[in-house]
PDB file of C-alpha atoms in Angstrom:
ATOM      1  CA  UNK A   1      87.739  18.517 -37.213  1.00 84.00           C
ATOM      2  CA  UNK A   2      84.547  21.180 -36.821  1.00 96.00           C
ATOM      3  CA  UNK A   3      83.253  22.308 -34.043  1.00 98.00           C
ATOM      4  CA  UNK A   4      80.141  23.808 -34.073  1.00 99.00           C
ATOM      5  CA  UNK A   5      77.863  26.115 -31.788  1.00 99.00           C
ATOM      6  CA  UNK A   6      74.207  26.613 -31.860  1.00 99.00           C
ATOM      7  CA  UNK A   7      72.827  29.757 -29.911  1.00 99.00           C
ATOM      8  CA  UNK A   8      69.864  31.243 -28.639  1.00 98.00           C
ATOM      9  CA  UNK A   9      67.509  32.552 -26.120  1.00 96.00           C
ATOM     10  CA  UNK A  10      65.629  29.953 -24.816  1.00 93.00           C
ATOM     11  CA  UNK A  11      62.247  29.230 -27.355  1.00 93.00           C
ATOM     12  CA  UNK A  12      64.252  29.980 -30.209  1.00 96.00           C
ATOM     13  CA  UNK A  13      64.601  25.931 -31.176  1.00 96.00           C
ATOM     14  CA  UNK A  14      68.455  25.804 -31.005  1.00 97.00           C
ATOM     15  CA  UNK A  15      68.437  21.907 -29.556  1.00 96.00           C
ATOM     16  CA  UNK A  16      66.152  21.306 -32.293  1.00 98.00           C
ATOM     17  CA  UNK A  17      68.301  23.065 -34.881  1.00 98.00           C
ATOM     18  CA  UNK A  18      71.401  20.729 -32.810  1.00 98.00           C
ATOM     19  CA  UNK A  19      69.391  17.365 -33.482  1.00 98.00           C
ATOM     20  CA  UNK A  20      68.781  18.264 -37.302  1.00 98.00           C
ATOM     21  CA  UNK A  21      72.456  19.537 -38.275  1.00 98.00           C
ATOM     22  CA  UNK A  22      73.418  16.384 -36.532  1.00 98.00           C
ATOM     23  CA  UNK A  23      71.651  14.329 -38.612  1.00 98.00           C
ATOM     24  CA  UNK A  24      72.382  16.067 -41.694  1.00 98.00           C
ATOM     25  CA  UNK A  25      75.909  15.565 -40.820  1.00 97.00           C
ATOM     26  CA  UNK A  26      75.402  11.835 -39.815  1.00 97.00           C
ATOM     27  CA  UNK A  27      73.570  11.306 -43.022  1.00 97.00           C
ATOM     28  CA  UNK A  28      76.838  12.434 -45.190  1.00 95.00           C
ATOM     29  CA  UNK A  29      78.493   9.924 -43.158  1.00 95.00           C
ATOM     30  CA  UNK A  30      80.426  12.215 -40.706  1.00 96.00           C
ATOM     31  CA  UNK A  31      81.133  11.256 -37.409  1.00 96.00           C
ATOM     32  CA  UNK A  32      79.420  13.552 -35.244  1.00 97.00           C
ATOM     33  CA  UNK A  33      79.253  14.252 -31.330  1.00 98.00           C
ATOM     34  CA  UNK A  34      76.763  16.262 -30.420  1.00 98.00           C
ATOM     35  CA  UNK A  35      76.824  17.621 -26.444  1.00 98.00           C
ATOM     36  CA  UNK A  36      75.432  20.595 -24.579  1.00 96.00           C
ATOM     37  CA  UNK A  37      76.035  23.054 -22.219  1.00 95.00           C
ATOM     38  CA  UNK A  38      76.123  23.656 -19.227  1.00 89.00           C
ATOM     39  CA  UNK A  39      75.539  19.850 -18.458  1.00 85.00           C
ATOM     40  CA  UNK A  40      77.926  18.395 -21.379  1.00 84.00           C
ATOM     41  CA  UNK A  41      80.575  16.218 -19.078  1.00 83.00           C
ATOM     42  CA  UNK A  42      79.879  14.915 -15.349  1.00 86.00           C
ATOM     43  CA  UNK A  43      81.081  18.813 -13.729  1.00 91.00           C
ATOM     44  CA  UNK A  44      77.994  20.124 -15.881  1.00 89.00           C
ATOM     45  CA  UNK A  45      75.734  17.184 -14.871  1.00 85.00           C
ATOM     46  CA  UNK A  46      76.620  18.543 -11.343  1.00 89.00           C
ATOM     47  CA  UNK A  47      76.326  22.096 -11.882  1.00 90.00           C
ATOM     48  CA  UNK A  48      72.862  22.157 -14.119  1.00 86.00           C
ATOM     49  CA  UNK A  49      71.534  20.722 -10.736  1.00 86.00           C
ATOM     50  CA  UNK A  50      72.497  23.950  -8.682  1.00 87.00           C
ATOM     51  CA  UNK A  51      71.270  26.079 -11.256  1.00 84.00           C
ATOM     52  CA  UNK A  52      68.048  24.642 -11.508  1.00 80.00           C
ATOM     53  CA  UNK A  53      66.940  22.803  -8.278  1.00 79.00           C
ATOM     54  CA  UNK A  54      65.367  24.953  -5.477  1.00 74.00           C
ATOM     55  CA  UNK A  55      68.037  26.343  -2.822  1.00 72.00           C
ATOM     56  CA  UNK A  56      67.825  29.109   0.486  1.00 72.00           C
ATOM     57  CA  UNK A  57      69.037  31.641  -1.371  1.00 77.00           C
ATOM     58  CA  UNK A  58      70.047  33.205  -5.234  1.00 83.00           C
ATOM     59  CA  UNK A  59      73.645  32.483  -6.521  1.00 88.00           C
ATOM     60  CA  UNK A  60      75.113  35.779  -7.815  1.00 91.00           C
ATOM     61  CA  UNK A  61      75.966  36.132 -11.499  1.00 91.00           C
ATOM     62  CA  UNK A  62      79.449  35.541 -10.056  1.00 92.00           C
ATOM     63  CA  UNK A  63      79.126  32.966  -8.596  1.00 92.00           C
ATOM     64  CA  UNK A  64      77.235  31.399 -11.289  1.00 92.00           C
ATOM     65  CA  UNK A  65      79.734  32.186 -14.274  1.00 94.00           C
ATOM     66  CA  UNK A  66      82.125  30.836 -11.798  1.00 95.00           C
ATOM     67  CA  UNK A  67      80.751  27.459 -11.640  1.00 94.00           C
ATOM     68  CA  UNK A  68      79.502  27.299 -15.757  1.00 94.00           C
ATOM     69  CA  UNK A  69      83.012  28.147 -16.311  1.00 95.00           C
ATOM     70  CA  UNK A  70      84.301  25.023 -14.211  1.00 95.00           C
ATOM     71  CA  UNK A  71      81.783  22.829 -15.876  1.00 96.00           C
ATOM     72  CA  UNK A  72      82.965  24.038 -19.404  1.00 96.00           C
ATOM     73  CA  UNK A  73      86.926  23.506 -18.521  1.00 96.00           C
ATOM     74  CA  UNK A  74      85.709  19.961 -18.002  1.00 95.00           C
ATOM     75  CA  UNK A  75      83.083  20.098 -21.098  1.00 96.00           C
ATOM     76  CA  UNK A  76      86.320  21.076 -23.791  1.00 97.00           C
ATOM     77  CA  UNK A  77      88.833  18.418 -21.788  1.00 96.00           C
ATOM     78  CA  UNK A  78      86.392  15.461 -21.298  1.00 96.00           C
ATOM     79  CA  UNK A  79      84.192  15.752 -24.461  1.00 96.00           C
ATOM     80  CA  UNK A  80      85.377  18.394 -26.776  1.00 98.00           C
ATOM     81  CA  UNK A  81      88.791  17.540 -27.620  1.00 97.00           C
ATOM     82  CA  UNK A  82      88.744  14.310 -27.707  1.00 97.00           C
ATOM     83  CA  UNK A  83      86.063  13.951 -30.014  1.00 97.00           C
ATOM     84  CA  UNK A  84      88.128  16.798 -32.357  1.00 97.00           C
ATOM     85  CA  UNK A  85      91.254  14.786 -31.942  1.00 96.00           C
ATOM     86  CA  UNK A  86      89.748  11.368 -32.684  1.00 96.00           C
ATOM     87  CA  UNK A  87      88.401  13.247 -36.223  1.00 94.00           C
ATOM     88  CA  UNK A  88      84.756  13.860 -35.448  1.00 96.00           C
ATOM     89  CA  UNK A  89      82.763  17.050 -35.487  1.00 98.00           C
ATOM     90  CA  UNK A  90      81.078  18.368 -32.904  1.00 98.00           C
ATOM     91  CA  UNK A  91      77.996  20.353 -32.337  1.00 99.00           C
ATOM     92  CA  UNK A  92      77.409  22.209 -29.083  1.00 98.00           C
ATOM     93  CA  UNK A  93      73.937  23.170 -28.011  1.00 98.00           C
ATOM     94  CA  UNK A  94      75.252  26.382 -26.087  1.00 98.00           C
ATOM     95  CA  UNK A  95      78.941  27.601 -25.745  1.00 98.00           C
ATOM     96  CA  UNK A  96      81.074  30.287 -24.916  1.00 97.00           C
ATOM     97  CA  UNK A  97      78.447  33.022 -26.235  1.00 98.00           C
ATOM     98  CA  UNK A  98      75.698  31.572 -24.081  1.00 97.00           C
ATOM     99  CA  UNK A  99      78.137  33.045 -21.113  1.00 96.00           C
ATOM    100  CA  UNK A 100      78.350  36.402 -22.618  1.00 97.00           C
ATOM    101  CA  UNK A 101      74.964  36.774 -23.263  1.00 97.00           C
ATOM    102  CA  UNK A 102      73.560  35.300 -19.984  1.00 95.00           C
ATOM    103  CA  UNK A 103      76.544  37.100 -17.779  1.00 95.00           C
ATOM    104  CA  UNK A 104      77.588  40.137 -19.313  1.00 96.00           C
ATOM    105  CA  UNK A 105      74.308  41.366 -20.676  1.00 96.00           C
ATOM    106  CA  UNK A 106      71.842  39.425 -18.537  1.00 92.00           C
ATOM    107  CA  UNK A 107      73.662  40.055 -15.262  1.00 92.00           C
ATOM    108  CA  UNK A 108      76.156  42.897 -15.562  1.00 88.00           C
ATOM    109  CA  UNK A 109      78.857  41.004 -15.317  1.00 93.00           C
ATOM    110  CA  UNK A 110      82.575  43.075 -16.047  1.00 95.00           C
ATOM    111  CA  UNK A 111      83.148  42.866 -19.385  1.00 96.00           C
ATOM    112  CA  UNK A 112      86.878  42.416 -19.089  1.00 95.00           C
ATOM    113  CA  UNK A 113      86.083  39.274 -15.999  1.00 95.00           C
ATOM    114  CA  UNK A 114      84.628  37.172 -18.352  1.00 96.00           C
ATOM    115  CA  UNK A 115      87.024  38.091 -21.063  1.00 95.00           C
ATOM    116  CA  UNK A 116      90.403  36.891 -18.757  1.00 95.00           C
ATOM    117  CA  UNK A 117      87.872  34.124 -17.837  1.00 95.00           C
ATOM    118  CA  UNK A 118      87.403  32.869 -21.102  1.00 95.00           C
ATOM    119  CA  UNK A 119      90.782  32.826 -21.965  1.00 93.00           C
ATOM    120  CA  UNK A 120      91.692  30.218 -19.331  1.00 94.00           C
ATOM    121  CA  UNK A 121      88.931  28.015 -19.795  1.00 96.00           C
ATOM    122  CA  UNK A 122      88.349  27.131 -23.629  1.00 95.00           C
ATOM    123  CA  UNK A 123      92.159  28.088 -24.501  1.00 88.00           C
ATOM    124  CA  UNK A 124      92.104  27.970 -27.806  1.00 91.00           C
ATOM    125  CA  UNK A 125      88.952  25.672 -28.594  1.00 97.00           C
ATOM    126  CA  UNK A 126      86.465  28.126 -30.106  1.00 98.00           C
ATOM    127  CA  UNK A 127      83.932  27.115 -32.617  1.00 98.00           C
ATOM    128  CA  UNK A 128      84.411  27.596 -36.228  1.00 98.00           C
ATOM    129  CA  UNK A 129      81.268  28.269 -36.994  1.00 98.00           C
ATOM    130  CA  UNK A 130      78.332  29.414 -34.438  1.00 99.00           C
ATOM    131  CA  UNK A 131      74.852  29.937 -35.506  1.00 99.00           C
ATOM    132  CA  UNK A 132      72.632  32.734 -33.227  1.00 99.00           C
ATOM    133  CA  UNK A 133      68.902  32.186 -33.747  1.00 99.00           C
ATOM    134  CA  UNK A 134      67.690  35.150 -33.514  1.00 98.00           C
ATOM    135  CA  UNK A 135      63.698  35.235 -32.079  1.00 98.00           C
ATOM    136  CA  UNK A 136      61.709  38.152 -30.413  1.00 96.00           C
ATOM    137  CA  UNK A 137      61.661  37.453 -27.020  1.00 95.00           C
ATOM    138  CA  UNK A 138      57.831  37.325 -26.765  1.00 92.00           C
ATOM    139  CA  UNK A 139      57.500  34.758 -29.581  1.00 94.00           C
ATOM    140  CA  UNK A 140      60.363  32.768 -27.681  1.00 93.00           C
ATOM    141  CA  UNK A 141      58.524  32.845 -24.572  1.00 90.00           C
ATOM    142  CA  UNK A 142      54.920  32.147 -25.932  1.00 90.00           C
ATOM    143  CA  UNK A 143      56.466  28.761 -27.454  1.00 89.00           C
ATOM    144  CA  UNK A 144      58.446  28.328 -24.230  1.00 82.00           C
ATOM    145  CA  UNK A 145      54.923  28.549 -22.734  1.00 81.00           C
ATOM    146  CA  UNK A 146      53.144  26.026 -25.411  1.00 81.00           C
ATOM    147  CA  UNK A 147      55.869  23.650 -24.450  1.00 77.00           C
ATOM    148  CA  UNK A 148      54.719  24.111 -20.943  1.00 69.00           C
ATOM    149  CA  UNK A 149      57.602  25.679 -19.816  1.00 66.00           C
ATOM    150  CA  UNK A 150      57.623  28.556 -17.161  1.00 64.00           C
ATOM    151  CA  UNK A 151      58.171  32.212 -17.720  1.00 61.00           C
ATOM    152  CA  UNK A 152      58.285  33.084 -13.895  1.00 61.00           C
ATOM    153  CA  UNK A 153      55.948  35.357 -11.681  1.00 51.00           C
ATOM    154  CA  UNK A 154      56.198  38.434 -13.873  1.00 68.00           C
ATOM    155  CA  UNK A 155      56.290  37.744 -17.387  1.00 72.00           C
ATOM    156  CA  UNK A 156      56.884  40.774 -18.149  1.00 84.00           C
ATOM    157  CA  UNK A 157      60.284  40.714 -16.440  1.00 82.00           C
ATOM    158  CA  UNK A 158      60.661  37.579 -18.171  1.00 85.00           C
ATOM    159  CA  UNK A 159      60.163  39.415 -21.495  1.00 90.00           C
ATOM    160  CA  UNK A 160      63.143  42.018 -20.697  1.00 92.00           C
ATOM    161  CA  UNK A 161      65.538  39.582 -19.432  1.00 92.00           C
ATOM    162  CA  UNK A 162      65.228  37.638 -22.742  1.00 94.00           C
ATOM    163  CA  UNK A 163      65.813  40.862 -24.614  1.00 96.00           C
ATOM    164  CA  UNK A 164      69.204  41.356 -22.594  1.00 96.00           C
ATOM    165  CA  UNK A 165      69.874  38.298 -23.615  1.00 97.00           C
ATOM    166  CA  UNK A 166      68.985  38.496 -26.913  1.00 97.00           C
ATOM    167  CA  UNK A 167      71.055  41.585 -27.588  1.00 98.00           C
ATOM    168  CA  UNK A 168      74.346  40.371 -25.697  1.00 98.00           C
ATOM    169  CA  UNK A 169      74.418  37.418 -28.511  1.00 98.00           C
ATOM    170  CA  UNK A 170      73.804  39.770 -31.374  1.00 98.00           C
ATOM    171  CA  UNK A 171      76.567  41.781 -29.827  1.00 98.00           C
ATOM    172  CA  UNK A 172      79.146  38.991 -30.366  1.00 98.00           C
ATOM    173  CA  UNK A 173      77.499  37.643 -33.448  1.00 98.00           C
ATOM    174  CA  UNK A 174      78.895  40.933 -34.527  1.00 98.00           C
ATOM    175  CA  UNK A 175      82.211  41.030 -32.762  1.00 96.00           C
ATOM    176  CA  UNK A 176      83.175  37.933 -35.079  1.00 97.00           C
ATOM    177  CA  UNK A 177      80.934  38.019 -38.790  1.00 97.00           C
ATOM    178  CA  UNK A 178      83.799  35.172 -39.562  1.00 96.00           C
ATOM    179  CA  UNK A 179      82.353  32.873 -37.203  1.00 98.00           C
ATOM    180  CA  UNK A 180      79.124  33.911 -36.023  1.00 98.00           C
ATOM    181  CA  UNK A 181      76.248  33.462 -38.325  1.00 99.00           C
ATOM    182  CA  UNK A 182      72.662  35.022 -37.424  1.00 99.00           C
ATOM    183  CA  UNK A 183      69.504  33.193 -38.510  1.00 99.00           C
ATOM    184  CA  UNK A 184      66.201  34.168 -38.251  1.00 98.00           C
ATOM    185  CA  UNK A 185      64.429  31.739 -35.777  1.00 98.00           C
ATOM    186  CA  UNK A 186      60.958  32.883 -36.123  1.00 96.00           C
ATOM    187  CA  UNK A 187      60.564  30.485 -39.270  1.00 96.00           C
ATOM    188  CA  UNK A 188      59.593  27.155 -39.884  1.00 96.00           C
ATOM    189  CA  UNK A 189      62.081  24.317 -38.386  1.00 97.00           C
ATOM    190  CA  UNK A 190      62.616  22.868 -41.516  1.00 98.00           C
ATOM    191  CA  UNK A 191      63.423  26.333 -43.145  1.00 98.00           C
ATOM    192  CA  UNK A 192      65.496  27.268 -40.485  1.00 98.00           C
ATOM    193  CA  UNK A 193      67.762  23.625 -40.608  1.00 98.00           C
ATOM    194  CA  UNK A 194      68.296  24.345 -44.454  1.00 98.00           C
ATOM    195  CA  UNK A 195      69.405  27.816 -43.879  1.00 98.00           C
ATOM    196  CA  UNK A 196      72.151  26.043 -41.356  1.00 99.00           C
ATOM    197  CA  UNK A 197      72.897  23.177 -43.526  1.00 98.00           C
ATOM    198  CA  UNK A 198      73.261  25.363 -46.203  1.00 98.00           C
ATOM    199  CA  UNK A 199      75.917  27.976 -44.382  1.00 98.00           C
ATOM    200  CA  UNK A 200      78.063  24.541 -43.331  1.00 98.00           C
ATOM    201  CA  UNK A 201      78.275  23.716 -46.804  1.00 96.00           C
ATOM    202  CA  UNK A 202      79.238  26.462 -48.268  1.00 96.00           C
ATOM    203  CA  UNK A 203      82.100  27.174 -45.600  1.00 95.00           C
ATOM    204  CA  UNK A 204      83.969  24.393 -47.267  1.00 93.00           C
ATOM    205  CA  UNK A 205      84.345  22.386 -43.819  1.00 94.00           C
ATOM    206  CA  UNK A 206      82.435  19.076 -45.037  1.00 92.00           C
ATOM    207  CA  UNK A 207      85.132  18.753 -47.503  1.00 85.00           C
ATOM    208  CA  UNK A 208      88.296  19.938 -45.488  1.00 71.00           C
ATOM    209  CA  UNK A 209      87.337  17.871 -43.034  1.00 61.00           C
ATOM    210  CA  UNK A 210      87.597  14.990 -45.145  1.00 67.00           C
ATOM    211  CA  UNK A 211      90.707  15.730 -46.512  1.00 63.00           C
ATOM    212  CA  UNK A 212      92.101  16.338 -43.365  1.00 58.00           C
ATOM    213  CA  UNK A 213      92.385  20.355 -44.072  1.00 51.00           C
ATOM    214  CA  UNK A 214      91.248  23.522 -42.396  1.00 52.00           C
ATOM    215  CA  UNK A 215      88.070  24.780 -43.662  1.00 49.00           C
ATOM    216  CA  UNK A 216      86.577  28.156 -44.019  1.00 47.00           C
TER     217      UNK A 216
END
C-alpha cells in the first residue's frame, strides 16, 4: 500500500498538512497509519529524549545521525511495514529526507556516509510520494515563535540554519521529481491540504491501492 512523507523545516505546518491528508484519506475510507519521526516506534520515543532534553555536552552530527538512524531501522520494522503489509497507507511526518537535510546540509555530514547509511536502514522502504513544504525560513520561524516555540540565543543563526536546511530538502526534492513534490507552504492550511490531496489523487494510488496494484 502507500507510503507517504511530509517534509519541512520546522514552521512550515507539515504535522498539520500529516493530520489533514490523514483525514482526507480516512474520509475515502482508507485505512491509514499515520506516525512520525524521529519518535515513531519505542527506539524513537527513546532517542527524541536525547535530542531534546538538556545534557553536559553537544552530540556531534555523527553521533546524532547515528542514533536517528537506529530509531528509524526500528520506525520501518515496528510500524512501517507492518502497517504496508496489513494493506494500509501510511503517512510519515518526517523521513529519510529530514536526515539529509538536517545532516548533510545542516551539519556537514559526508555525503556518501549517509548515503551507505541509508541503504542499510530503510532497505528498500522509500516513500512513493513525499511532499517538501517549502517556507522562507524567517516566516517559518516567526510562526515557530507565535506558537511559542524557541528560536535559540541568536536568531539570526537560527535564520541560517533553517536556510541549510531548507536548501538540503530542495536538493533532494530535485534528485527524485518522481517522488518528491514541492509545495509552497507560505499559504493558507486549507490551500495548502488541497494542493496535497489533489497531487495523491492524481498519482493514481487511491485507486491502485484498492485494486491491489502499484500506483504512480
Amino acid at each position: 500500500m502507500p507510503f507517504v512523507s511530509i517534509e519541512g523545516i520546522d514552521g512550515s505546518g507539515k504535522s498539520l498538512q500529516a493530520e489533514y491528508l490523514t483525514a482526507s484519506l480516512l474520509a475515502m475510507d482508507l485505512q491509514v497509519v499515520k506516525t512520525k519521526e524521529p519518535d515513531g516506534g519505542w527506539i524513537g520515543a527513546g532517542v527524541r529524549s536525547i535530542l531534546v532534553e538538556p545534557r553536559p555536552s553537544r552530540l556531534s552530527p555523527l553521533e546524532e545521525m547515528l542514533l536517528i538512524s537506529a530509531a528509524r531501522v526500528d520506525h520501518v520494522r515496528s510500524v512501517i511495514r507492518p502497517a504496508l503489509d496489513a494493506g494500509a497507507w501510511v503517512v510519515s511526518d518526517r523521513f529519510l529526507d529530514s536526515t539529509y537535510a538536517f545532516q548533510v546540509f545542516g551539519s556537514d555530514v559526508p555525503e556518501q556516509l549517509f548515503t551507505q547509511l541509508a541503504e542499510a536502514v530503510v532497505g528498500g522502504t522509500m516513500p512513493d510520494l513525499t511532499f517538501v513544504l517549502d517556507i522562507d525560513p524567517a516566516a517559518a520561524l516567526e510562526r515557530r515563535s507565535a506558537r511559542g516555540g524557541s528560536c535559540g540565543p541568536d536568531p539570526s543563526e537560527a535564520t541560517r540554519n533553517f536556510a541549510r536546511i531548507r536548501a538540503g530538502l530542495l536538493t533532494a526534492a530535485k534528485r527524485d521529481p518522481d517522488r518528491c513534490h514541492v509545495v509552497d507552504a507560505s499559504q493558507m492550511p486549507g490551500e495548502v491540504s488541497e494542493k496535497i490531496l489533489s497531487v495523491v489523487l492524481r498519482s493514481g494510488l487511491v485507486d491502485a491501492g484498492r485494486n491491489g496494484g502499484d500506483g504512480l
